[in-house]
JSON list of C-alpha atoms in Angstrom, two decimals:
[
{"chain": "A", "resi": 1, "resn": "UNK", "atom": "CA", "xyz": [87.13, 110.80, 176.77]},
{"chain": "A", "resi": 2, "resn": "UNK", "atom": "CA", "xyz": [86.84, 107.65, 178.29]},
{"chain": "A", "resi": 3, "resn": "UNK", "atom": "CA", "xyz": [88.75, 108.17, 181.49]},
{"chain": "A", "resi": 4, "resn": "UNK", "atom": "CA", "xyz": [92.09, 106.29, 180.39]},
{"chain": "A", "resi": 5, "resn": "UNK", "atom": "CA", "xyz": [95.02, 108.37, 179.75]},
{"chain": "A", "resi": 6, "resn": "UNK", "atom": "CA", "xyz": [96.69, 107.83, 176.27]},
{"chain": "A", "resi": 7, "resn": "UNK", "atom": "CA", "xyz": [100.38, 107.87, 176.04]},
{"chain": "A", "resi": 8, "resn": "UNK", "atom": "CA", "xyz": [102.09, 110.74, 174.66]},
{"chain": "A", "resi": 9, "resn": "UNK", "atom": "CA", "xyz": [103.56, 108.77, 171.93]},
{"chain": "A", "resi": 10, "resn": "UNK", "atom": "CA", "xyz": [101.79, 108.89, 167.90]},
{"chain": "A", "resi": 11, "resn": "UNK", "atom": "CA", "xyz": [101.65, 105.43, 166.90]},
{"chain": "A", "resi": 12, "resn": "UNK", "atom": "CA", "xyz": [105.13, 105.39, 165.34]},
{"chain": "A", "resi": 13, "resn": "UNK", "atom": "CA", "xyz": [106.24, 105.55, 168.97]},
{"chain": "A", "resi": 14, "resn": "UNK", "atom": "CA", "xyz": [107.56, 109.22, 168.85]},
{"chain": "A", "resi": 15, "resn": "UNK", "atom": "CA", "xyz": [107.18, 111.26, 171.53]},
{"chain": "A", "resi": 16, "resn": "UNK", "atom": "CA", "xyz": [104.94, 113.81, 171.08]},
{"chain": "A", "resi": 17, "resn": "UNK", "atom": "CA", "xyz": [106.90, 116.44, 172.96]},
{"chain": "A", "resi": 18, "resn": "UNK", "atom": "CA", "xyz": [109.80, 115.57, 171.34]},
{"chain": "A", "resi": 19, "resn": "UNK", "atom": "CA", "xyz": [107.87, 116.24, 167.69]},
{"chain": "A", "resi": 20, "resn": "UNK", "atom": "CA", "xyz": [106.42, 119.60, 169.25]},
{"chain": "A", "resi": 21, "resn": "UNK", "atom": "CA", "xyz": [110.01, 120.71, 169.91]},
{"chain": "A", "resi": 22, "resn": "UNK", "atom": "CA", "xyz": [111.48, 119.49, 166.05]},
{"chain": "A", "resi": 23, "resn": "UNK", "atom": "CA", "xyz": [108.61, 121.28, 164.88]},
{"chain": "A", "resi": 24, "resn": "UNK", "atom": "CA", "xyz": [109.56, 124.56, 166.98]},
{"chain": "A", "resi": 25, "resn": "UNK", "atom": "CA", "xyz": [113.10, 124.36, 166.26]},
{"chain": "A", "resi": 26, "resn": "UNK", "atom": "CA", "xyz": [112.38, 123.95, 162.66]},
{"chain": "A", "resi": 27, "resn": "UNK", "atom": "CA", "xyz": [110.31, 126.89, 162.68]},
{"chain": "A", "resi": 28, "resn": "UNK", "atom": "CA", "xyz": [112.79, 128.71, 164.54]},
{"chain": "A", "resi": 29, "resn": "UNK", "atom": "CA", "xyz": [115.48, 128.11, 161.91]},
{"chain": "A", "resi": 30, "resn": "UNK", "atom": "CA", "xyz": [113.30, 128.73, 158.59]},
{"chain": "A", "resi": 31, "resn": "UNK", "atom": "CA", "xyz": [112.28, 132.81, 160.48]},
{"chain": "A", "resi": 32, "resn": "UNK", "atom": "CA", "xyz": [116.09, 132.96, 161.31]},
{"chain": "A", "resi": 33, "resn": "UNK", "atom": "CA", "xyz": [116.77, 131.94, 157.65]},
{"chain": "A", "resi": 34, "resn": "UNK", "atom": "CA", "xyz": [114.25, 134.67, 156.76]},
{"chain": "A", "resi": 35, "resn": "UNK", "atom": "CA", "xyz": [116.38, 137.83, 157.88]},
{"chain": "A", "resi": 36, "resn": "UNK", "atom": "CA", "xyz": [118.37, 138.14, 154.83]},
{"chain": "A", "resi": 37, "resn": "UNK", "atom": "CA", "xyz": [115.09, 138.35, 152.55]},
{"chain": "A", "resi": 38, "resn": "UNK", "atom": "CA", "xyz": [113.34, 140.85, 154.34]},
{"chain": "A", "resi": 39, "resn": "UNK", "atom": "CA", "xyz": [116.05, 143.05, 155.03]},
{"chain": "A", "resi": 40, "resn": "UNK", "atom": "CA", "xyz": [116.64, 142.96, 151.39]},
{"chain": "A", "resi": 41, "resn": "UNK", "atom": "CA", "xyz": [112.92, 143.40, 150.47]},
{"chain": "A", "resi": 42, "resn": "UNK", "atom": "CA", "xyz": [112.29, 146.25, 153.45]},
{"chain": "A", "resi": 43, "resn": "UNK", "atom": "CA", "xyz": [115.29, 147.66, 151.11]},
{"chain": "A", "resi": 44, "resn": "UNK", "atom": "CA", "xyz": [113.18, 147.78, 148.61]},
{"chain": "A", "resi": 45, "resn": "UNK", "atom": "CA", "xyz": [109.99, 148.93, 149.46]},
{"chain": "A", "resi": 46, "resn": "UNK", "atom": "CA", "xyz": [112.14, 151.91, 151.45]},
{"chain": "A", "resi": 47, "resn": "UNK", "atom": "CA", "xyz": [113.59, 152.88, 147.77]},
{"chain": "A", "resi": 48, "resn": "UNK", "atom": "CA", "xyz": [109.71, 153.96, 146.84]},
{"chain": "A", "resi": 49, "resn": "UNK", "atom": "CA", "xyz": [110.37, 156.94, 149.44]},
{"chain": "A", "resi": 50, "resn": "UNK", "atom": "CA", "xyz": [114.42, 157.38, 149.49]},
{"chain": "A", "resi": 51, "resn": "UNK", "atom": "CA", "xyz": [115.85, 157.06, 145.68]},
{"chain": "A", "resi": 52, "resn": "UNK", "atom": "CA", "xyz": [115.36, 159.33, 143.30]},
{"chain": "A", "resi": 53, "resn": "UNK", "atom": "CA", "xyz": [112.54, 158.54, 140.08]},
{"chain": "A", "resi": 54, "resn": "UNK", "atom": "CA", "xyz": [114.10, 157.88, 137.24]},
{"chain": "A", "resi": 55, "resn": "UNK", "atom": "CA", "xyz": [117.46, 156.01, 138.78]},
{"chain": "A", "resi": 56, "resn": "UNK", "atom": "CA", "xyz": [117.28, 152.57, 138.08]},
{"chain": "A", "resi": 57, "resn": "UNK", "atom": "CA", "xyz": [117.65, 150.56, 141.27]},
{"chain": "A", "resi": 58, "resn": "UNK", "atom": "CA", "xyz": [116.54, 147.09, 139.79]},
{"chain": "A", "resi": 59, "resn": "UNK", "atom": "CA", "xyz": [120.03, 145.66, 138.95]},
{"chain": "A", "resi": 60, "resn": "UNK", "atom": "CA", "xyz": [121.06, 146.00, 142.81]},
{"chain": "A", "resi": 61, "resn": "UNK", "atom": "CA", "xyz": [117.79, 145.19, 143.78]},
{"chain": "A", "resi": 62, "resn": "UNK", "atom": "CA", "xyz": [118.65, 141.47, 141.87]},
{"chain": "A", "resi": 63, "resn": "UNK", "atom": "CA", "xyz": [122.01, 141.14, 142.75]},
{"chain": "A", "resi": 64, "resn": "UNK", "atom": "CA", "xyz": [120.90, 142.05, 146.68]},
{"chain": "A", "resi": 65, "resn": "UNK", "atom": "CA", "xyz": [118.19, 139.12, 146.24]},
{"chain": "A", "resi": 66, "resn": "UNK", "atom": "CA", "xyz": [120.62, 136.54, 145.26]},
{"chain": "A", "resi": 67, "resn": "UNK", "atom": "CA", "xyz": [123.48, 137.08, 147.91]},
{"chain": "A", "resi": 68, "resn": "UNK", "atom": "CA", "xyz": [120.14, 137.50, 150.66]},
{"chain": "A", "resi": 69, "resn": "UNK", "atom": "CA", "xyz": [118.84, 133.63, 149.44]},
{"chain": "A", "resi": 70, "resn": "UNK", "atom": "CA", "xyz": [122.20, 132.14, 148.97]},
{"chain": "A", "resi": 71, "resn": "UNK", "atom": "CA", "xyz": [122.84, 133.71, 153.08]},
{"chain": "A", "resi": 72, "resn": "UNK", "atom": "CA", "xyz": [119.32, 131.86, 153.97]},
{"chain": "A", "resi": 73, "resn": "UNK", "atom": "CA", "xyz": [120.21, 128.68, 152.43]},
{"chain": "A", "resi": 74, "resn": "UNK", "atom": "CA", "xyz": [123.66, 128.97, 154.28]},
{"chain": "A", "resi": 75, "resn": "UNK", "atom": "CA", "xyz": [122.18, 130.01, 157.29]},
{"chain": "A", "resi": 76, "resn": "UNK", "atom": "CA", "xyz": [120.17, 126.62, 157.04]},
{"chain": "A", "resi": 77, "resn": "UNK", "atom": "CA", "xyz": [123.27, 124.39, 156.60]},
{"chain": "A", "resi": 78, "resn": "UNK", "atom": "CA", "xyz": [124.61, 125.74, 159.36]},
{"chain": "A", "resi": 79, "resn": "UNK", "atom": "CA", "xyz": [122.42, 125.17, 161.98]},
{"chain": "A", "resi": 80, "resn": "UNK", "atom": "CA", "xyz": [120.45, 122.17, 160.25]},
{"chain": "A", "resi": 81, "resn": "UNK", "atom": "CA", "xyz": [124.65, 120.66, 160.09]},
{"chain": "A", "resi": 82, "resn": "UNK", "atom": "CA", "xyz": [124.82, 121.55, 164.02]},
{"chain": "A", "resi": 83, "resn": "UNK", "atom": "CA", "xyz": [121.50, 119.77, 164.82]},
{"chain": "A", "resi": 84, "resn": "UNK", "atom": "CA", "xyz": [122.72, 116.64, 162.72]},
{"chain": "A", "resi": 85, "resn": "UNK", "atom": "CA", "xyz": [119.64, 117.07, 160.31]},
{"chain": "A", "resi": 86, "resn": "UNK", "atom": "CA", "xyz": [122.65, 117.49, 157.39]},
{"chain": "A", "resi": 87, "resn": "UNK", "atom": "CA", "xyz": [125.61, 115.28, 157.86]},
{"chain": "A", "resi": 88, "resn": "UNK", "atom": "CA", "xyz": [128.94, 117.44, 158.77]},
{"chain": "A", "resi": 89, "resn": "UNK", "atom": "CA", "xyz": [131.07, 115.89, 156.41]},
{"chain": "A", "resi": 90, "resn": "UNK", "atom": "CA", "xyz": [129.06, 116.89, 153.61]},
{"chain": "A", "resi": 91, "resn": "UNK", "atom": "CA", "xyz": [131.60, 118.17, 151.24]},
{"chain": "A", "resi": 92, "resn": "UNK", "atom": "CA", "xyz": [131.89, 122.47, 151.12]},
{"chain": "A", "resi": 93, "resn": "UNK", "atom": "CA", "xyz": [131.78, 121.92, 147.26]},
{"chain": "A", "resi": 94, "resn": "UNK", "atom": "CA", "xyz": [128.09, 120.24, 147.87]},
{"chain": "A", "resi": 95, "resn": "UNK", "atom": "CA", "xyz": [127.32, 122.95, 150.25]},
{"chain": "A", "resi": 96, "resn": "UNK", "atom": "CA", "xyz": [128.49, 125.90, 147.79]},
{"chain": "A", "resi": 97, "resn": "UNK", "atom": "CA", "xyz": [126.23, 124.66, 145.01]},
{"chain": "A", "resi": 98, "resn": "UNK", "atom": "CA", "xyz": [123.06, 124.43, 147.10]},
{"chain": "A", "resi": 99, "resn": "UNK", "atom": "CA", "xyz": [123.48, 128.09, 148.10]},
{"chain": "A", "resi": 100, "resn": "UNK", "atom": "CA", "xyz": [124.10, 129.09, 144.48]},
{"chain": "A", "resi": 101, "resn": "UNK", "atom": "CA", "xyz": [120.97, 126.86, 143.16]},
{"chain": "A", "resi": 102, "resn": "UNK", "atom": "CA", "xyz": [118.83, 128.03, 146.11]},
{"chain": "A", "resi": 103, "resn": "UNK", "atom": "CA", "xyz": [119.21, 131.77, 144.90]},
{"chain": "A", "resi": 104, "resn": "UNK", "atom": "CA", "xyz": [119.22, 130.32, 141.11]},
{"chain": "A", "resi": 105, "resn": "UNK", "atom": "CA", "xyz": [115.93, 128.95, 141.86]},
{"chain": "A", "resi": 106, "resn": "UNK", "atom": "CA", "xyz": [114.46, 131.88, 143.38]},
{"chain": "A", "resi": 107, "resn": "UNK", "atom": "CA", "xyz": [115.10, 134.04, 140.45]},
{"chain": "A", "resi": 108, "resn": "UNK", "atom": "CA", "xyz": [113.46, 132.10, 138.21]},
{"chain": "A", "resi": 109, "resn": "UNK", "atom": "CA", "xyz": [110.37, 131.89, 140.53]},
{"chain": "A", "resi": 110, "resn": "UNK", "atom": "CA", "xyz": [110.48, 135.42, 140.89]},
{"chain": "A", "resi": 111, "resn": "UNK", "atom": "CA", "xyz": [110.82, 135.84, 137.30]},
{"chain": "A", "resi": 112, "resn": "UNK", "atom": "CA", "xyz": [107.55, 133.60, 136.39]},
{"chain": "A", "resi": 113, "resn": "UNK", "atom": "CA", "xyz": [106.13, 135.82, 138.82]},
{"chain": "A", "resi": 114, "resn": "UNK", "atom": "CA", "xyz": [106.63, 138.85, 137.03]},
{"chain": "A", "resi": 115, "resn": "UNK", "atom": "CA", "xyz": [105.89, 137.17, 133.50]},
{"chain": "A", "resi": 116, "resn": "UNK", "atom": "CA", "xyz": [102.42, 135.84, 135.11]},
{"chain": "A", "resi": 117, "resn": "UNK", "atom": "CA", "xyz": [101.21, 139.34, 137.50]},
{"chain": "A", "resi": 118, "resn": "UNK", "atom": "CA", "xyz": [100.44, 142.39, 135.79]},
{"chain": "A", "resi": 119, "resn": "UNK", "atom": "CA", "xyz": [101.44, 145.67, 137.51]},
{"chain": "A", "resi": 120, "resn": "UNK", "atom": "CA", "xyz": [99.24, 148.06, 139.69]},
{"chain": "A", "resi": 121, "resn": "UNK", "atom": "CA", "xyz": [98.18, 149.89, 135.76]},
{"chain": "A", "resi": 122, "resn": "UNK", "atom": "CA", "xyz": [97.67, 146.80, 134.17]},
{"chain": "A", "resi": 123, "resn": "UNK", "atom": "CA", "xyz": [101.07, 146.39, 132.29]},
{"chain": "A", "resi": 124, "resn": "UNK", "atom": "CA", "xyz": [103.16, 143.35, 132.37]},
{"chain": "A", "resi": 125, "resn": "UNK", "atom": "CA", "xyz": [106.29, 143.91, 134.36]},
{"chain": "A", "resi": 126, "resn": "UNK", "atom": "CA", "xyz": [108.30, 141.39, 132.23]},
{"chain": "A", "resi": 127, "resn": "UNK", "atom": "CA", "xyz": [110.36, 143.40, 129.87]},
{"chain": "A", "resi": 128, "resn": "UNK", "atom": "CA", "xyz": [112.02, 141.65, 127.40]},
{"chain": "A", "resi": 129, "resn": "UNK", "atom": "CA", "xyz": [113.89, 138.20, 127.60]},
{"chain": "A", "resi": 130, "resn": "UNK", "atom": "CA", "xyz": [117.33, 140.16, 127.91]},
{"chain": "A", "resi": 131, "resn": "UNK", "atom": "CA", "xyz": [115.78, 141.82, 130.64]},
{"chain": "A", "resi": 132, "resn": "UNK", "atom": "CA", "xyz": [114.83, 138.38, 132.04]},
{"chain": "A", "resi": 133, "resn": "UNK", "atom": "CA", "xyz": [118.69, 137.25, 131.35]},
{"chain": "A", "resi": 134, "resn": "UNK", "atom": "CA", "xyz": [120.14, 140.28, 133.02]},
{"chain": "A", "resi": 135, "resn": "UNK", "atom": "CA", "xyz": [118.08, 139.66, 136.37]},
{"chain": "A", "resi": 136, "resn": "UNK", "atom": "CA", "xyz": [119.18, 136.21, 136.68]},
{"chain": "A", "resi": 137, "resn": "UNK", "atom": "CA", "xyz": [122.73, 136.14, 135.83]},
{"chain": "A", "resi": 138, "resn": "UNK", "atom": "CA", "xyz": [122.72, 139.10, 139.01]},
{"chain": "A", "resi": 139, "resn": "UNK", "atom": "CA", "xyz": [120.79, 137.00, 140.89]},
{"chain": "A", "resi": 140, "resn": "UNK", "atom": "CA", "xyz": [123.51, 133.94, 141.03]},
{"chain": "A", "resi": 141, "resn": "UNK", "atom": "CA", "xyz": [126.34, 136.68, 140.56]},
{"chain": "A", "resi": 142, "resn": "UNK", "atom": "CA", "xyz": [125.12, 138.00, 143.85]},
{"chain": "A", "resi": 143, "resn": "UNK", "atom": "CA", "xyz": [124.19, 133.84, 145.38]},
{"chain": "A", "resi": 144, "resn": "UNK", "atom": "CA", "xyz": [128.36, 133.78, 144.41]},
{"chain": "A", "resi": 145, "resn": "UNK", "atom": "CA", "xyz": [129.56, 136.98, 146.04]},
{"chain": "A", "resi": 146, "resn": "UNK", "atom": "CA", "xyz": [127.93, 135.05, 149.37]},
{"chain": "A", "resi": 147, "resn": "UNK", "atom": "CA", "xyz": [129.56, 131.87, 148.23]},
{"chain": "A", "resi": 148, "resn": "UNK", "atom": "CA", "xyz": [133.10, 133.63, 147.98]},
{"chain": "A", "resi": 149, "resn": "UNK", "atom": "CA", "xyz": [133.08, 135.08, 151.51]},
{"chain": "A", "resi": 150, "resn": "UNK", "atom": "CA", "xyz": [131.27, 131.68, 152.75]},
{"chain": "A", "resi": 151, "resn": "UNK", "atom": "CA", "xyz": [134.55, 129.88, 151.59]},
{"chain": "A", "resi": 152, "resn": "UNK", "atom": "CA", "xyz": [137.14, 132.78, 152.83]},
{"chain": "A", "resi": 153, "resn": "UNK", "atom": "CA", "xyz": [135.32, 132.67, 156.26]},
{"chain": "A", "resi": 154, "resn": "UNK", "atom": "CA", "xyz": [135.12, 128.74, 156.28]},
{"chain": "A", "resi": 155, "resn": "UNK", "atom": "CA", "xyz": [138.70, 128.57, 155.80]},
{"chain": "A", "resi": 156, "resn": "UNK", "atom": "CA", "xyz": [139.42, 131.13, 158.08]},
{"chain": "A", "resi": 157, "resn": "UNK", "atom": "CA", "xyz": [137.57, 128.99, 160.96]},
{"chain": "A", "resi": 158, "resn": "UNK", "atom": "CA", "xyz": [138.96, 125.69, 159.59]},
{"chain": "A", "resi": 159, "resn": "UNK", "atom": "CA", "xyz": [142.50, 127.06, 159.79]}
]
């Protein structure tokens, strides 16, 4: 406003293009991570039209959710590992338990979200507490069917 030009640089002495481009690329990786998700939740709103009433489609639904997170958070490690935001020689162990407590952690949100929002006729959609049970225990059987072929295909490539 003055007339003097300002450096590009934030006081910390970052670059301010260089902080427009970690935000972008950060961006770009979380809607990459996204893919799995939708295509699991575009599943789901399809069933309203393609499966049959009466045929319960929940169970899949669960164990579809867990294997889509745990492919997110691998997605993540992958390309956050390439762009040295995660260390490489963080140990496949490490990496397997973050993708099975990232779609652990997701069913349980998703679960207080169904104990807290009533349905479109008012009801509660939380059933019972085995019902509760059942959709988490699918939800990390399905974050450790992705954590399987992770470790058959990480081999593979190691090998």
């Amino acid at each position: 406003p003055d007339g003097r030009e300002y450096p590009r640089t934030i006081n910390s002495g970052v670059d301010c293009g260089d902080m427009k481009r970690a935000l972008l690329t950060i961006t770009e990786d979380l809607l990459r991570a996204l893919v799995p998700p939708v295509i699991v939740f575009l599943v789901e709103a399809a069933k309203l039209e393609l499966i049959p009433e009466g045929l319960d489609w929940e169970p899949l639904v669960h164990l579809m959710g867990g294997l889509s997170i745990a492919w997110s958070a691998a997605i993540l490690a992958a390309r956050w590992q390439k762009r040295r935001i995660i260390p490489k020689d963080v140990p496949d162990w490490f990496l397997a338990y973050s993708f099975l407590g990232s779609a652990a952690l997701i069913g349980v949100l998703w679960e207080l979200f169904e104990f807290l929002m009533p349905d479109r006729n008012g009801w509660w959609q939380q059933l019972s507490l085995a019902d509760t049970i059942g959709d988490l225990t699918l939800d990390l059987a399905g974050g450790l069917i992705l954590v399987i072929f992770w470790s058959i295909l990480r081999k593979q490539r190691l090998n």
